Amino acid sequence: MRACRQVVGNRKELRYSGVSTVCRSFPHPGRRFAQPECKLQRESRLGPAFAGTSGGKVLADAPETNVPAEAKNFTLEDLAQRVKERAKASAEVSYTRKLLDKGVPHCAKKFGEEAVEVVLAAVAEDRERVISEAADVLYHLVVVLEARGITVSEVQAELAGRVGQSGLQEKASRPRE
Ligand SMILES: N=c1c2ncn([C@@H]3O[C@H](COP(=O)(O)OP(=O)(O)OP(=O)(O)O)[C@@H](O)[C@H]3O)c2ncn1[C@@H]1O[C@H](COP(=O)(O)O)[C@@H](O)[C@H]1O
């Protein structure tokens, strides 16, 4: 999920996600998105209202007034809502629409690729990278759900239904093969 990204060698060095942002190549600690092309790319995805934010988090040197209301206390349901809204846009301006136009198998494949990236980051990369990849995978999961006509609320209800039983109990209750 990112508005700006640089590829250095075989590695993505700079990424935006609607939930989390990592800027590895930033030369000045404490200020992200100093590179002009990075900010421009990010604004092109999110619109000018997102200037001064980093994946919903306020940049240290950015005025609070630049933070769009929907980026505050941003939740998975908010992301799902945004995905649903952006699905109404054209594929020229929305990556979400572009994914959805390619159908469920493509959306599922992208989700799988992002999941593998989380796996690789979890075992070999730093915290920020894992967070960034996890944000990607959540976005792509939400797109898969949208493609299948499933709401995040339905998934939450499924999870809520499991609260009373530990995973070990559930596992033990399964019929043995
Ligand atoms: N959170 C995300 C988000 N996370 C990741 N991505 C995109 O997911 C892709 C990650 O896949 P890859 O790393 O494989 O990138 P890629 O090779 O360019 O992908 P493909 O060309 O193969 O599809 C990148 O293009 C990211 O930009 C996201 N795209 C969008 N969002 C959210 O969705 C909203 C709507 O986006 P649009 O539909 O583009 O307006 C945005 O405001 C964000 O909040």
CSV table of C-alpha atoms and ligand atoms in Angstrom, one decimal:
chain,number,residue,atom,x,y,z
A,1,MET,CA,0.0,0.0,0.0
A,2,ARG,CA,2.2,2.9,-0.9
A,3,ALA,CA,2.0,6.2,-2.6
A,4,CYS,CA,5.7,6.5,-2.9
A,5,ARG,CA,8.4,3.9,-3.2
A,6,GLN,CA,11.9,3.7,-4.4
A,7,VAL,CA,13.6,0.5,-5.5
A,8,VAL,CA,17.2,0.3,-4.5
A,9,GLY,CA,18.7,-2.8,-5.9
A,10,ASN,CA,16.2,-5.5,-5.4
A,11,ARG,CA,14.7,-3.9,-2.3
A,12,LYS,CA,11.9,-1.4,-1.9
A,13,GLU,CA,13.3,1.3,0.2
A,14,LEU,CA,10.4,3.7,0.6
A,15,ARG,CA,6.8,2.9,0.9
A,16,TYR,CA,3.5,4.4,1.8
A,17,SER,CA,0.6,2.6,3.3
A,18,GLY,CA,-2.7,4.1,4.3
A,19,VAL,CA,-2.0,2.7,7.7
A,20,SER,CA,1.7,3.0,8.1
A,21,THR,CA,4.6,4.6,6.3
A,22,VAL,CA,8.3,3.8,6.2
A,23,CYS,CA,10.8,6.0,4.7
A,24,ARG,CA,14.2,4.3,4.8
A,25,SER,CA,16.2,6.5,2.6
A,26,PHE,CA,15.3,9.7,4.3
A,27,PRO,CA,18.4,11.6,4.9
A,28,HIS,CA,17.3,13.8,7.8
A,29,PRO,CA,16.1,12.1,11.0
A,30,GLY,CA,12.9,13.4,12.3
A,31,ARG,CA,11.5,14.5,9.0
A,32,ARG,CA,9.9,12.1,6.6
A,33,PHE,CA,9.0,12.8,3.0
A,34,ALA,CA,11.6,15.5,2.5
A,35,GLN,CA,12.3,14.2,-0.9
A,36,PRO,CA,10.0,16.3,-3.2
A,37,GLU,CA,9.2,13.5,-5.6
A,38,CYS,CA,8.2,11.3,-2.7
A,39,LYS,CA,5.7,13.8,-1.3
A,40,LEU,CA,4.3,14.5,-4.8
A,41,GLN,CA,3.8,10.9,-5.4
A,42,ARG,CA,2.1,10.4,-2.1
A,43,GLU,CA,-0.2,13.4,-2.7
A,44,SER,CA,-1.1,12.1,-6.1
A,45,ARG,CA,-2.6,9.0,-4.5
A,46,LEU,CA,-4.1,10.5,-1.4
A,47,GLY,CA,-4.9,14.0,-2.6
A,48,PRO,CA,-3.6,17.3,-1.1
A,49,ALA,CA,-5.6,16.7,2.1
A,50,PHE,CA,-3.0,14.1,3.0
A,51,ALA,CA,0.0,16.4,2.8
A,52,GLY,CA,1.7,16.5,6.1
A,53,THR,CA,0.6,13.1,7.2
A,54,SER,CA,2.5,9.8,7.3
A,55,GLY,CA,0.0,7.0,6.9
A,56,GLY,CA,-2.5,8.7,9.2
A,57,LYS,CA,0.2,9.7,11.7
A,58,VAL,CA,1.0,13.4,11.9
A,59,LEU,CA,4.6,14.2,10.9
A,60,ALA,CA,6.7,15.8,13.5
A,61,ASP,CA,6.9,19.1,11.6
A,62,ALA,CA,3.5,19.1,10.0
A,63,PRO,CA,0.6,21.3,11.1
A,64,GLU,CA,-2.2,19.4,12.8
A,65,THR,CA,-4.7,21.1,10.5
A,66,ASN,CA,-3.3,19.1,7.5
A,67,VAL,CA,-4.5,15.8,8.9
A,68,PRO,CA,-7.8,14.7,7.3
A,69,ALA,CA,-10.4,13.7,9.7
A,70,GLU,CA,-10.6,10.2,8.4
A,71,ALA,CA,-6.9,9.6,9.1
A,72,LYS,CA,-7.3,10.1,12.9
A,73,ASN,CA,-7.9,6.9,14.9
A,74,PHE,CA,-7.9,5.1,11.6
A,75,THR,CA,-9.3,1.5,11.9
A,76,LEU,CA,-9.6,-1.5,9.6
A,77,GLU,CA,-13.2,-0.6,9.2
A,78,ASP,CA,-12.3,2.9,8.1
A,79,LEU,CA,-9.9,1.3,5.5
A,80,ALA,CA,-12.7,-1.0,4.3
A,81,GLN,CA,-15.0,2.0,4.0
A,82,ARG,CA,-12.3,3.9,2.0
A,83,VAL,CA,-11.8,0.8,-0.3
A,84,LYS,CA,-15.5,0.6,-0.9
A,85,GLU,CA,-15.6,4.3,-1.8
A,86,ARG,CA,-12.6,4.2,-4.0
A,87,ALA,CA,-14.0,1.2,-5.8
A,88,LYS,CA,-16.5,3.6,-7.3
A,89,ALA,CA,-13.6,5.6,-8.9
A,90,SER,CA,-12.0,4.7,-12.3
A,91,ALA,CA,-9.0,2.4,-12.6
A,92,GLU,CA,-7.0,5.4,-13.8
A,93,VAL,CA,-7.1,7.0,-10.4
A,94,SER,CA,-7.7,4.1,-8.0
A,95,TYR,CA,-5.4,1.2,-7.5
A,96,THR,CA,-8.3,-0.4,-5.6
A,97,ARG,CA,-10.5,-0.2,-8.7
A,98,LYS,CA,-7.7,-1.5,-10.8
A,99,LEU,CA,-7.3,-4.6,-8.6
A,100,LEU,CA,-11.0,-5.2,-8.4
A,101,ASP,CA,-11.3,-5.0,-12.2
A,102,LYS,CA,-8.9,-7.9,-12.5
A,103,GLY,CA,-11.2,-10.1,-10.5
A,104,VAL,CA,-11.1,-12.2,-7.3
A,105,PRO,CA,-8.2,-14.5,-8.4
A,106,HIS,CA,-5.9,-11.5,-9.0
A,107,CYS,CA,-6.9,-9.8,-5.8
A,108,ALA,CA,-6.3,-13.1,-3.9
A,109,LYS,CA,-2.9,-13.5,-5.7
A,110,LYS,CA,-1.8,-10.0,-4.6
A,111,PHE,CA,-2.9,-10.8,-1.1
A,112,GLY,CA,-0.8,-14.0,-1.1
A,113,GLU,CA,2.2,-12.1,-2.4
A,114,GLU,CA,1.9,-9.5,0.3
A,115,ALA,CA,1.5,-12.2,3.0
A,116,VAL,CA,4.7,-13.8,1.8
A,117,GLU,CA,6.4,-10.4,2.2
A,118,VAL,CA,5.2,-10.3,5.8
A,119,VAL,CA,6.7,-13.7,6.4
A,120,LEU,CA,10.0,-12.7,4.9
A,121,ALA,CA,10.0,-9.4,6.8
A,122,ALA,CA,9.1,-11.1,10.1
A,123,VAL,CA,12.1,-13.4,10.1
A,124,ALA,CA,14.7,-11.1,8.6
A,125,GLU,CA,13.7,-7.4,8.6
A,126,ASP,CA,13.4,-4.7,11.2
A,127,ARG,CA,10.2,-3.7,13.0
A,128,GLU,CA,9.3,-0.9,10.7
A,129,ARG,CA,9.5,-3.1,7.7
A,130,VAL,CA,7.2,-5.7,9.3
A,131,ILE,CA,4.7,-3.0,10.2
A,132,SER,CA,4.8,-1.7,6.6
A,133,GLU,CA,4.4,-5.2,5.1
A,134,ALA,CA,1.6,-5.9,7.6
A,135,ALA,CA,-0.2,-2.8,6.5
A,136,ASP,CA,0.1,-3.9,2.9
A,137,VAL,CA,-1.4,-7.3,3.7
A,138,LEU,CA,-4.3,-5.8,5.6
A,139,TYR,CA,-5.1,-3.5,2.7
A,140,HIS,CA,-5.0,-6.4,0.2
A,141,LEU,CA,-7.1,-8.6,2.5
A,142,VAL,CA,-9.7,-5.8,2.7
A,143,VAL,CA,-9.6,-5.7,-1.2
A,144,VAL,CA,-10.2,-9.4,-1.3
A,145,LEU,CA,-13.1,-9.1,1.1
A,146,GLU,CA,-14.5,-6.3,-1.1
A,147,ALA,CA,-14.1,-8.4,-4.2
A,148,ARG,CA,-16.0,-11.2,-2.5
A,149,GLY,CA,-18.7,-9.0,-1.1
A,150,ILE,CA,-17.7,-9.7,2.5
A,151,THR,CA,-17.6,-6.9,5.1
A,152,VAL,CA,-14.9,-6.4,7.8
A,153,SER,CA,-17.8,-6.5,10.3
A,154,GLU,CA,-18.7,-10.0,9.2
A,155,VAL,CA,-15.1,-11.1,9.8
A,156,GLN,CA,-15.1,-9.3,13.2
A,157,ALA,CA,-18.3,-11.1,14.1
A,158,GLU,CA,-16.6,-14.4,13.3
A,159,LEU,CA,-13.7,-13.5,15.5
A,160,ALA,CA,-16.1,-12.4,18.3
A,161,GLY,CA,-17.8,-15.8,18.1
A,162,ARG,CA,-14.5,-17.4,18.9
A,163,VAL,CA,-13.7,-15.4,21.9
A,164,GLY,CA,-15.2,-17.8,24.4
A,165,GLN,CA,-13.0,-20.7,23.3
A,166,SER,CA,-9.3,-21.0,23.3
A,167,GLY,CA,-7.5,-22.0,20.1
A,168,LEU,CA,-6.3,-25.1,21.8
A,169,GLN,CA,-9.8,-26.1,22.7
A,170,GLU,CA,-11.0,-25.5,19.2
A,171,LYS,CA,-8.1,-27.6,17.8
A,172,ALA,CA,-8.8,-30.4,20.2
A,173,SER,CA,-12.5,-30.5,19.3
A,174,ARG,CA,-11.8,-31.1,15.6
A,175,PRO,CA,-12.4,-34.6,14.3
A,176,ARG,CA,-9.1,-36.5,13.9
A,177,GLU,CA,-8.3,-37.7,10.4
B,1,LIG,N1,-3.6,1.1,2.1
B,1,LIG,C1,-3.5,1.1,0.9
B,1,LIG,C2,-2.4,0.4,0.3
B,1,LIG,N2,-1.5,-0.4,0.8
B,1,LIG,C3,-0.8,-0.9,-0.2
B,1,LIG,N3,-1.3,-0.4,-1.4
B,1,LIG,C4,-0.8,-0.7,-2.8
B,1,LIG,O1,-0.5,-2.0,-2.9
B,1,LIG,C5,0.5,-2.2,-3.8
B,1,LIG,C6,1.5,-3.2,-3.2
B,1,LIG,O2,1.8,-4.1,-4.1
B,1,LIG,P1,3.2,-4.3,-4.7
B,1,LIG,O3,4.2,-4.0,-3.7
B,1,LIG,O4,3.3,-5.6,-5.3
B,1,LIG,O5,3.2,-3.1,-5.7
B,1,LIG,P2,3.1,-3.2,-7.3
B,1,LIG,O6,4.1,-4.1,-7.9
B,1,LIG,O7,3.1,-1.8,-7.8
B,1,LIG,O8,1.6,-3.9,-7.5
B,1,LIG,P3,1.0,-4.4,-8.9
B,1,LIG,O9,1.3,-3.4,-10.0
B,1,LIG,O10,1.6,-5.7,-9.1
B,1,LIG,O11,-0.5,-4.5,-8.6
B,1,LIG,C7,1.2,-0.9,-4.1
B,1,LIG,O12,0.8,-0.4,-5.4
B,1,LIG,C8,0.6,0.0,-3.0
B,1,LIG,O13,0.5,1.3,-3.3
B,1,LIG,C9,-2.3,0.4,-1.1
B,1,LIG,N4,-3.2,1.1,-1.9
B,1,LIG,C10,-4.1,1.7,-1.3
B,1,LIG,N5,-4.3,1.8,0.1
B,1,LIG,C11,-5.4,2.5,0.7
B,1,LIG,O14,-6.5,2.5,-0.2
B,1,LIG,C12,-7.0,3.8,-0.4
B,1,LIG,C13,-7.5,4.0,-1.8
B,1,LIG,O15,-6.4,3.8,-2.7
B,1,LIG,P4,-6.8,4.0,-4.3
B,1,LIG,O16,-7.8,3.0,-4.6
B,1,LIG,O17,-5.5,3.8,-5.0
B,1,LIG,O18,-7.3,5.4,-4.4
B,1,LIG,C14,-5.7,4.7,-0.1
B,1,LIG,O19,-6.1,6.0,0.3
B,1,LIG,C15,-5.1,4.0,1.0
B,1,LIG,O20,-5.7,4.3,2.2
